[in-house]
mmCIF file of C-alpha atoms and ligand atoms in Angstrom:
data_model
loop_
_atom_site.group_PDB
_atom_site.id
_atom_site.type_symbol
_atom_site.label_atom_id
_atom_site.label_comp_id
_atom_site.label_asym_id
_atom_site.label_seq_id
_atom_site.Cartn_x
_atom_site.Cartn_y
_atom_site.Cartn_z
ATOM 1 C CA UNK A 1 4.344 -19.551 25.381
ATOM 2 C CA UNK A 2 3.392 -22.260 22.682
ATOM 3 C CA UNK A 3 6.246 -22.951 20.780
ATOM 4 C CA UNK A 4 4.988 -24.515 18.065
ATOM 5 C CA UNK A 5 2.644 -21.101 17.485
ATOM 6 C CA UNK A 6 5.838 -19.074 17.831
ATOM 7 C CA UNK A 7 7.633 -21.401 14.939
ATOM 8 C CA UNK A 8 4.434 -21.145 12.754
ATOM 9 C CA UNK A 9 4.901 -16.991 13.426
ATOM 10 C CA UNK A 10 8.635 -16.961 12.936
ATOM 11 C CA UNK A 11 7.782 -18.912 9.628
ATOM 12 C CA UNK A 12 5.168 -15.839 9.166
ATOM 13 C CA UNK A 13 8.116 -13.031 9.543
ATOM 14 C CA UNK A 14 10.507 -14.919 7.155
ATOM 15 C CA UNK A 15 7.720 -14.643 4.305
ATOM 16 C CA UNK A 16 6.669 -11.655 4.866
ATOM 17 C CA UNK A 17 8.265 -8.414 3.172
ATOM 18 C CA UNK A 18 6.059 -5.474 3.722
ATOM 19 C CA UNK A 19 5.740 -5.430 7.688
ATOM 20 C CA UNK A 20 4.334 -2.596 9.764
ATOM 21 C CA UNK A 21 4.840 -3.176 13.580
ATOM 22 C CA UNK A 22 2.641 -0.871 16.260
ATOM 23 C CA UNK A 23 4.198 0.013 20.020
ATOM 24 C CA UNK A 24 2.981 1.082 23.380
ATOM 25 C CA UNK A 25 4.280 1.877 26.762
ATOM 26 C CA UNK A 26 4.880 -1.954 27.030
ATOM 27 C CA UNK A 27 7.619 -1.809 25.155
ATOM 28 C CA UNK A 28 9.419 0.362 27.252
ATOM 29 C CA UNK A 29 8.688 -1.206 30.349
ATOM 30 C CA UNK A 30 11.325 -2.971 30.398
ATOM 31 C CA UNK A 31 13.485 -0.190 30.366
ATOM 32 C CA UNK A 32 12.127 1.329 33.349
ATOM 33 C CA UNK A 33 9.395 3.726 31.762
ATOM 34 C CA UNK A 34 6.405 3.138 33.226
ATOM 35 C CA UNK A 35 2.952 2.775 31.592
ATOM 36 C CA UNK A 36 0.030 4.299 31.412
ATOM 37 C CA UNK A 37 -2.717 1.598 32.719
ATOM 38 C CA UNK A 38 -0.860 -1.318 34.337
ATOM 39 C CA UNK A 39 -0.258 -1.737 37.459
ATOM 40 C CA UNK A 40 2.233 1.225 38.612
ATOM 41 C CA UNK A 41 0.521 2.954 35.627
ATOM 42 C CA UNK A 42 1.038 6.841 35.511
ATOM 43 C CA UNK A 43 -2.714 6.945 35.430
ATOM 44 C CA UNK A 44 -3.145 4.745 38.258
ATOM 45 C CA UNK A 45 -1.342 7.723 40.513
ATOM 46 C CA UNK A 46 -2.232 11.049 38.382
ATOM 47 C CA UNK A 47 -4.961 12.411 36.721
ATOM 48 C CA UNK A 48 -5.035 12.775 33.089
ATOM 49 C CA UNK A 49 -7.177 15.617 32.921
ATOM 50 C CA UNK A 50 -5.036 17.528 35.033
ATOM 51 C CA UNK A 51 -1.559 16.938 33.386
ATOM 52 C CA UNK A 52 -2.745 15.910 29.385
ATOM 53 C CA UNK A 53 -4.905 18.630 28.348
ATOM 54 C CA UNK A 54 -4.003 21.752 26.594
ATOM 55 C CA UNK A 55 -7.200 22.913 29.012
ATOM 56 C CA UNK A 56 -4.724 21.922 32.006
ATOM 57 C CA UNK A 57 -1.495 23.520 30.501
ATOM 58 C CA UNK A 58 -3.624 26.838 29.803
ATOM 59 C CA UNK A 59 -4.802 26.460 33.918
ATOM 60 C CA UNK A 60 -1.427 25.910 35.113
ATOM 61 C CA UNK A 61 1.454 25.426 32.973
ATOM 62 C CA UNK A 62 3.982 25.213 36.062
ATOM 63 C CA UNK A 63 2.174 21.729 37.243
ATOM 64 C CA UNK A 64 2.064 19.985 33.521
ATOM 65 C CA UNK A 65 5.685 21.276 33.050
ATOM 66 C CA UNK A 66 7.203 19.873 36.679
ATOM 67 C CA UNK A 67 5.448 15.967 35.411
ATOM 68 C CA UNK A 68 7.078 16.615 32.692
ATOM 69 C CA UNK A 69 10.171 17.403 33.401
ATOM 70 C CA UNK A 70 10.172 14.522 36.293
ATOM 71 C CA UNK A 71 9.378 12.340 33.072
ATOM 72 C CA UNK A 72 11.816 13.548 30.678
ATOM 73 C CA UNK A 73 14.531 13.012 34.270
ATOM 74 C CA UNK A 74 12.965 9.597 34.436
ATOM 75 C CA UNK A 75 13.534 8.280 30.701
ATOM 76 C CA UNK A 76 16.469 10.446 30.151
ATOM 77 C CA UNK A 77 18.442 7.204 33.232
ATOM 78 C CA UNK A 78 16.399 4.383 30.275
ATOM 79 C CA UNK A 79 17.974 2.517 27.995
ATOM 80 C CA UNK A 80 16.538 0.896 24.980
ATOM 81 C CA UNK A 81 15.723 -2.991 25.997
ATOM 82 C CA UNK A 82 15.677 -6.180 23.247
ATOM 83 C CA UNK A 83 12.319 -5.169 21.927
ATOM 84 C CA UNK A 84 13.774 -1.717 20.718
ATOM 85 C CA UNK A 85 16.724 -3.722 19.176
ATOM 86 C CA UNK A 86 14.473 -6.937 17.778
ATOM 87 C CA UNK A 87 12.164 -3.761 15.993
ATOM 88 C CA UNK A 88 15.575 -2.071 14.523
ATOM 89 C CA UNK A 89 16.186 -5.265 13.064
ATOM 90 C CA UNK A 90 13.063 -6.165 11.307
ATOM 91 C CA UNK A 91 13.761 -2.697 9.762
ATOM 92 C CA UNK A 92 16.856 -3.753 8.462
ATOM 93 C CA UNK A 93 15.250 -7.293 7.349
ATOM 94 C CA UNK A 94 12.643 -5.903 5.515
ATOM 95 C CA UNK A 95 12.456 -4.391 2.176
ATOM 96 C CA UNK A 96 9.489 -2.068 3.265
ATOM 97 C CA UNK A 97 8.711 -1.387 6.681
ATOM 98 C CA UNK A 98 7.530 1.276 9.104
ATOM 99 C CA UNK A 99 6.896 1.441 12.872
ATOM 100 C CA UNK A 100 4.305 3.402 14.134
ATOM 101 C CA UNK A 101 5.100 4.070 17.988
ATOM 102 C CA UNK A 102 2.323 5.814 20.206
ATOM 103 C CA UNK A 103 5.785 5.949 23.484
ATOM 104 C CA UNK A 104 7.081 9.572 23.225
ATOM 105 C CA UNK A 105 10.259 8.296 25.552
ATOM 106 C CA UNK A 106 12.396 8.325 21.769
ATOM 107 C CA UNK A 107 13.782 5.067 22.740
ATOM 108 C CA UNK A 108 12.583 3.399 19.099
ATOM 109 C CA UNK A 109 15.050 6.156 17.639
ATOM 110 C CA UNK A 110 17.811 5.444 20.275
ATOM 111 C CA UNK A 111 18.224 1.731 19.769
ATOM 112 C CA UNK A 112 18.498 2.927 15.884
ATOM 113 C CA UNK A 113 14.662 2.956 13.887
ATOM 114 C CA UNK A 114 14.726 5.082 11.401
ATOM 115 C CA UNK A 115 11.726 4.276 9.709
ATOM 116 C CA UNK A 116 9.566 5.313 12.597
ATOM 117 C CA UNK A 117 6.752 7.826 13.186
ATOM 118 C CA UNK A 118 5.796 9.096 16.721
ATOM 119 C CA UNK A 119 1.720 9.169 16.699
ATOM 120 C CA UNK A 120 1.846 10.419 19.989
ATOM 121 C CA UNK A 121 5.023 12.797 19.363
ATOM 122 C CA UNK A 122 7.497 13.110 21.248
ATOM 123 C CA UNK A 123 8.602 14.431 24.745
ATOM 124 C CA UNK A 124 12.187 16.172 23.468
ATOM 125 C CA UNK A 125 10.193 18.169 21.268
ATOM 126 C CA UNK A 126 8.803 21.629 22.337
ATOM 127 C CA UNK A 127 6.270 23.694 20.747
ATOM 128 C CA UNK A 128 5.253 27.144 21.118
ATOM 129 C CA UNK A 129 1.672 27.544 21.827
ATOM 130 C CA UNK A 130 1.499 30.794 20.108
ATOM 131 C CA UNK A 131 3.723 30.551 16.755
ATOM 132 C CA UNK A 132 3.839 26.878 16.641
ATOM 133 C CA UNK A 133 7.708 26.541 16.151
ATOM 134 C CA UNK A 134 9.397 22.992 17.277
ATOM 135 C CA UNK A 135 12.330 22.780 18.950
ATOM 136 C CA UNK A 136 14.486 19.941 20.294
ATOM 137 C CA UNK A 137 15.290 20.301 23.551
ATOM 138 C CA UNK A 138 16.780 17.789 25.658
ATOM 139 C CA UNK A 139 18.102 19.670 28.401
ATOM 140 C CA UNK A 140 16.203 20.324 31.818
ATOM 141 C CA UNK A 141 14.867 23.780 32.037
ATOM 142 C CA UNK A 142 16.219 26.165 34.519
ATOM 143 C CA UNK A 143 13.222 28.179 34.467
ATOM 144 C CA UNK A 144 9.593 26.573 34.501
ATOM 145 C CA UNK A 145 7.670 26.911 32.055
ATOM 146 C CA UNK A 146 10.151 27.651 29.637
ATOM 147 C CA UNK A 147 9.361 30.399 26.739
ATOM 148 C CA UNK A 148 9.984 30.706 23.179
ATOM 149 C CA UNK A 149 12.755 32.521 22.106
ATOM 150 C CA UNK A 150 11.000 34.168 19.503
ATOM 151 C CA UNK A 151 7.478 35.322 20.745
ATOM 152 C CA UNK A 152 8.067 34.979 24.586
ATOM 153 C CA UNK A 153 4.574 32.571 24.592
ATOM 154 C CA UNK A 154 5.171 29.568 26.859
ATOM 155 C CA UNK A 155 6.483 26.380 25.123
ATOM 156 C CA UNK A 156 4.723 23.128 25.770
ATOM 157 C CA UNK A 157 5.779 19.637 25.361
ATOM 158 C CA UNK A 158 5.518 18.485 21.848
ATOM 159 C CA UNK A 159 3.392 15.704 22.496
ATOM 160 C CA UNK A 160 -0.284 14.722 21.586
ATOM 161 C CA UNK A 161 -2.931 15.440 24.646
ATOM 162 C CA UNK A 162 -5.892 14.029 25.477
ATOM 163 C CA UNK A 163 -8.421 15.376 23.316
ATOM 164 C CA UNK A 164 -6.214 16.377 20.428
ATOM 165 C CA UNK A 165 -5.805 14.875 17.023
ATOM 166 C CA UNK A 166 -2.742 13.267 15.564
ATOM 167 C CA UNK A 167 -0.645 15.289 12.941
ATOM 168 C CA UNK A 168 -2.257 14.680 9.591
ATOM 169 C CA UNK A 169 1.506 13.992 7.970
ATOM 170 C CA UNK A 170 2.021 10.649 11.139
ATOM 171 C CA UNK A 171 -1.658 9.277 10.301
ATOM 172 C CA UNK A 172 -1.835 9.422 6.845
ATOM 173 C CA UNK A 173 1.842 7.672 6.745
ATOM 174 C CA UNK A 174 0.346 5.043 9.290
ATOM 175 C CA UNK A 175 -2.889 4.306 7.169
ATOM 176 C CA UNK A 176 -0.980 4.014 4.086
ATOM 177 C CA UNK A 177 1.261 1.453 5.673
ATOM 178 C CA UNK A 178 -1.515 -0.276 7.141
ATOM 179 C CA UNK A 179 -3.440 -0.427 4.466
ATOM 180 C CA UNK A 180 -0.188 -1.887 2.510
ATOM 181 C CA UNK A 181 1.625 -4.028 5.196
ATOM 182 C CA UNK A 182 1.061 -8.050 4.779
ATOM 183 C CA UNK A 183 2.297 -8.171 8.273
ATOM 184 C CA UNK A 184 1.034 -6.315 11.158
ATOM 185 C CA UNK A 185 3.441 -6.863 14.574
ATOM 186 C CA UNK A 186 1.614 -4.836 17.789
ATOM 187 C CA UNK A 187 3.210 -4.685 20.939
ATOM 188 C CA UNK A 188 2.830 -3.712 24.497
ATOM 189 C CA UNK A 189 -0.115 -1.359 23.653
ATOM 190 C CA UNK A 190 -3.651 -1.804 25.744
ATOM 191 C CA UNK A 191 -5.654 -1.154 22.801
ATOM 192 C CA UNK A 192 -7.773 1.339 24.738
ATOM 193 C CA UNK A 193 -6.960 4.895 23.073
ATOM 194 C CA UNK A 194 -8.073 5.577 19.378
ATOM 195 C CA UNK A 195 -7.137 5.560 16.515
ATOM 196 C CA UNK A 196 -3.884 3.121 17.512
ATOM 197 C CA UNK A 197 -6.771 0.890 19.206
ATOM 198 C CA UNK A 198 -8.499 0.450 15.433
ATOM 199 C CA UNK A 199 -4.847 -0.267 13.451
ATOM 200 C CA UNK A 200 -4.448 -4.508 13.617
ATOM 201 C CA UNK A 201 -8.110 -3.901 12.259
ATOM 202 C CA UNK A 202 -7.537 -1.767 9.552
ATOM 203 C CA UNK A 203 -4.543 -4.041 8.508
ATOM 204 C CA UNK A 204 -6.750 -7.344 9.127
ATOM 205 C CA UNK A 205 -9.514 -5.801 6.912
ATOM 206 C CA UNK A 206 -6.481 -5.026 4.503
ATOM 207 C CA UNK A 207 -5.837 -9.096 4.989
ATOM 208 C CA UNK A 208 -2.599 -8.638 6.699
ATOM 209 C CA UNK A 209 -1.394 -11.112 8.977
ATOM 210 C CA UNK A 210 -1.498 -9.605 12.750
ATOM 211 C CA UNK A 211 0.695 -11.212 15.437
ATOM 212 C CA UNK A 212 0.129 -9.166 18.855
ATOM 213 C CA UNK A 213 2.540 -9.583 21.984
ATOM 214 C CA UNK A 214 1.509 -8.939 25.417
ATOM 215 C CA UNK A 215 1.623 -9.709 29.002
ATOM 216 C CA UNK A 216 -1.673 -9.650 29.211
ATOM 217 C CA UNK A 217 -4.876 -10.250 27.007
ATOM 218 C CA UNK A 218 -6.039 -7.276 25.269
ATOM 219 C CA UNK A 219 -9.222 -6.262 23.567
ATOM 220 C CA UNK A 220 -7.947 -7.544 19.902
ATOM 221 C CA UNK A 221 -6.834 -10.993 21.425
ATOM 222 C CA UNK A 222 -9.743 -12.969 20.163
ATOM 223 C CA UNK A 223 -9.733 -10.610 16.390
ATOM 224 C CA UNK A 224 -5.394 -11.385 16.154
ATOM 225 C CA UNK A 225 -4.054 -14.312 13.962
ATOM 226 C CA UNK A 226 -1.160 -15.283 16.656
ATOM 227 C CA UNK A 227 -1.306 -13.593 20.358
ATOM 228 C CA UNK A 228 1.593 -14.273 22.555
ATOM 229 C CA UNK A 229 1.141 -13.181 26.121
ATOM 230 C CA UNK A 230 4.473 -12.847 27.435
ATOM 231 C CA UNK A 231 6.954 -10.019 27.549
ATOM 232 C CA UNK A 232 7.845 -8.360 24.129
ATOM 233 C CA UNK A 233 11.453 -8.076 25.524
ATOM 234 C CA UNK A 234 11.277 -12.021 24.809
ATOM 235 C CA UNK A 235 9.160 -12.513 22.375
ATOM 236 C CA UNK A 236 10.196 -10.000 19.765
ATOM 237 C CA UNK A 237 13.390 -11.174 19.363
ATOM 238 C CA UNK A 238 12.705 -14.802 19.494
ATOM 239 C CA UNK A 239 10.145 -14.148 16.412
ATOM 240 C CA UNK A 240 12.798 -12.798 14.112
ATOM 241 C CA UNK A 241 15.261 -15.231 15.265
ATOM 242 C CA UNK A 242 16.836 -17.258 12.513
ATOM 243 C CA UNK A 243 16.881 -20.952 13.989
HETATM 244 P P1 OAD B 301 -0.922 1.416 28.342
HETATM 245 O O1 OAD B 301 -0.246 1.750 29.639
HETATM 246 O O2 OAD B 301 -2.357 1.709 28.197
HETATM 247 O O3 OAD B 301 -0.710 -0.134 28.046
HETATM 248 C C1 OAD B 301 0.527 -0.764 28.174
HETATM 249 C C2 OAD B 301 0.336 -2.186 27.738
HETATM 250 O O4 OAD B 301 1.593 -2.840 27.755
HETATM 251 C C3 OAD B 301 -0.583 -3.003 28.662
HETATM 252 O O5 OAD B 301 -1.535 -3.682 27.853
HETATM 253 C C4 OAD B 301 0.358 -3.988 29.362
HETATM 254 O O6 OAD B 301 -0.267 -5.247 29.600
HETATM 255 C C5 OAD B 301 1.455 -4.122 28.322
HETATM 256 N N1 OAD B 301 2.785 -4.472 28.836
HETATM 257 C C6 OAD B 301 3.400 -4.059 29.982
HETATM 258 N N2 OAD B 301 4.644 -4.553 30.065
HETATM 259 C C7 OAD B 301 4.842 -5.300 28.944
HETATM 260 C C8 OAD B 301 5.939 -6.069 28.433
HETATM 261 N N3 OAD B 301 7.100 -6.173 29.097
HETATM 262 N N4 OAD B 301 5.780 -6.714 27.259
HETATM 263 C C9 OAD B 301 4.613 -6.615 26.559
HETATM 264 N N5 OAD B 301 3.544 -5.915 26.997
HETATM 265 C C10 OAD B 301 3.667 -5.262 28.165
HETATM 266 O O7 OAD B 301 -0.034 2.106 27.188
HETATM 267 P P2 OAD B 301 -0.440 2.421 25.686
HETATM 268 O O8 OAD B 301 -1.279 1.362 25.103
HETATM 269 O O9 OAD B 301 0.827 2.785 24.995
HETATM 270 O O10 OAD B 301 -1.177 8.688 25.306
HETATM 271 O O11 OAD B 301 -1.291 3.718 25.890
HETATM 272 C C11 OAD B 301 -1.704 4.440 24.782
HETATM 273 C C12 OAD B 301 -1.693 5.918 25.094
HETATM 274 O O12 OAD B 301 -2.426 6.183 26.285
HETATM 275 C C13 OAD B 301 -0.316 6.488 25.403
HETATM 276 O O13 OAD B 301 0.417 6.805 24.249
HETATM 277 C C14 OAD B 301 -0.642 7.705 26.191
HETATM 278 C C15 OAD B 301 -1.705 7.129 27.094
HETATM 279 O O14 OAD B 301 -2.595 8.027 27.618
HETATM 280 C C16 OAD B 301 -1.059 9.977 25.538
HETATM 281 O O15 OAD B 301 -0.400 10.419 26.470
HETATM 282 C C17 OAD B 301 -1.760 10.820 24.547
HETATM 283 ZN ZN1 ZN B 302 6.852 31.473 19.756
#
């Protein structure tokens, strides 16, 4: 890492009071959950198509609910890791803030963010498919696929599949903070799945400053004002370190 780009960042941070920060899976890989496209990526080993569709769930509910359920086993044994906490603190630093996460593990909300919305949802939640109730549920199921207590329709994890949009009430709180934000942190996301691929250039066309963390060069690298490649579990918190 270049230190002397990290202390002209850190100097960044302290003068910055609107600050919007984006997450992906990277985040959380240091907690154990693993990602989507690195290596040991979930898509790496399993088909997409066959586990994140609602074209999938409606062709066979039992296999999308038993990777789910081995998921929600998986993160329920994670912990949130330094990036969590170094994100809960910029909240608390900053008069306005918001994180937009696109991880569904809730860890953001575990290690304390409040100010948070779940793009991609999140993988507590159930939703019945036919009378669209939500329901946290945190508790393995007995009985796969489990069914809503009202209607008797199957439920289905209340997360965002491939092929379906974001809630209008999480974008249009995103866009408004990235359209807002003078400072733009991204972390541990590949920048390969829209719209979180097209935020740090919303927020640069907004002329916020972008700082992007990861351990590996991403698509936005060349676009960002300071990339670090390195893990966020490091780098966050030295960034918002007070020296
Ligand atoms: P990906 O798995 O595509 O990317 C994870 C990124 O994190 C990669 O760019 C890694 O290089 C980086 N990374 C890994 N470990 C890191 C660490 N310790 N510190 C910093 N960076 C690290 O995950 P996302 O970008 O979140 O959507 O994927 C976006 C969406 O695609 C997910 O929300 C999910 C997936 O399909 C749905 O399921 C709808
Ligand atoms: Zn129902």
């Amino acid at each position: 890492m270049d230190a002397l780009e990290l202390m002209q960042a850190r100097k960044v941070y302290r003068q910055k009071n609107r600050v919007c920060v984006l997450t992906g899976a990277g985040v959380s890989s240091e907690s154990g959950v693993p990602t989507f496209r690195g290596e040991d990526g979930l898509w790496r080993n399993y088909n997409p198509m066959e586990l994140a569709t609602f074209e999938a769930f409606k062709r066979d509910p039992l296999l999308v609910w038993e990777w789910y359920q081995w998921r929600r086993q998986l993160i329920r044994k994670c912990e949130p890791n330094p990036s969590h906490r170094a994100i809960f603190q910029m909240e608390n630093d900053k008069e306005h803030f918001l994180l937009i996460t696109q991880n569904v593990d809730g860890l953001h909300k575990r290690a304390g963010s409040s100010k948070v919305v779940e793009i991609h949802g999140n993988i507590w939640d159930v939703k019945c498919i036919t009378c669209d109730h939500v329901f946290t549920m945190d508790h393995d199921f007995e009985n796969l696929p489990p069914v809503c207590d009202d209607c008797g329709s199957f439920l289905r994890p209340n997360v965002v599949w491939f092929g379906e949009t974001i809630p209008r009430e999480s974008l249009e709180k995103s866009m408004d903070a990235l359209s807002s934000c003078d400072l733009l942190i991204v972390a541990g996301t590949s920048g390969y799945v829209q719209p979180a691929a097209s935020f740090a250039q919303i927020a640069l066309r907004n002329r916020a400053t972008v700082i992007e963390v990861n351990i590996e060069k991403t698509p936005n690298a060349a676009l960002v004002d300071h990339f670090f490649v390195g893990k966020s579990g490091e780098i966050l918190p030295s960034l918002i370190a007070e020296q």
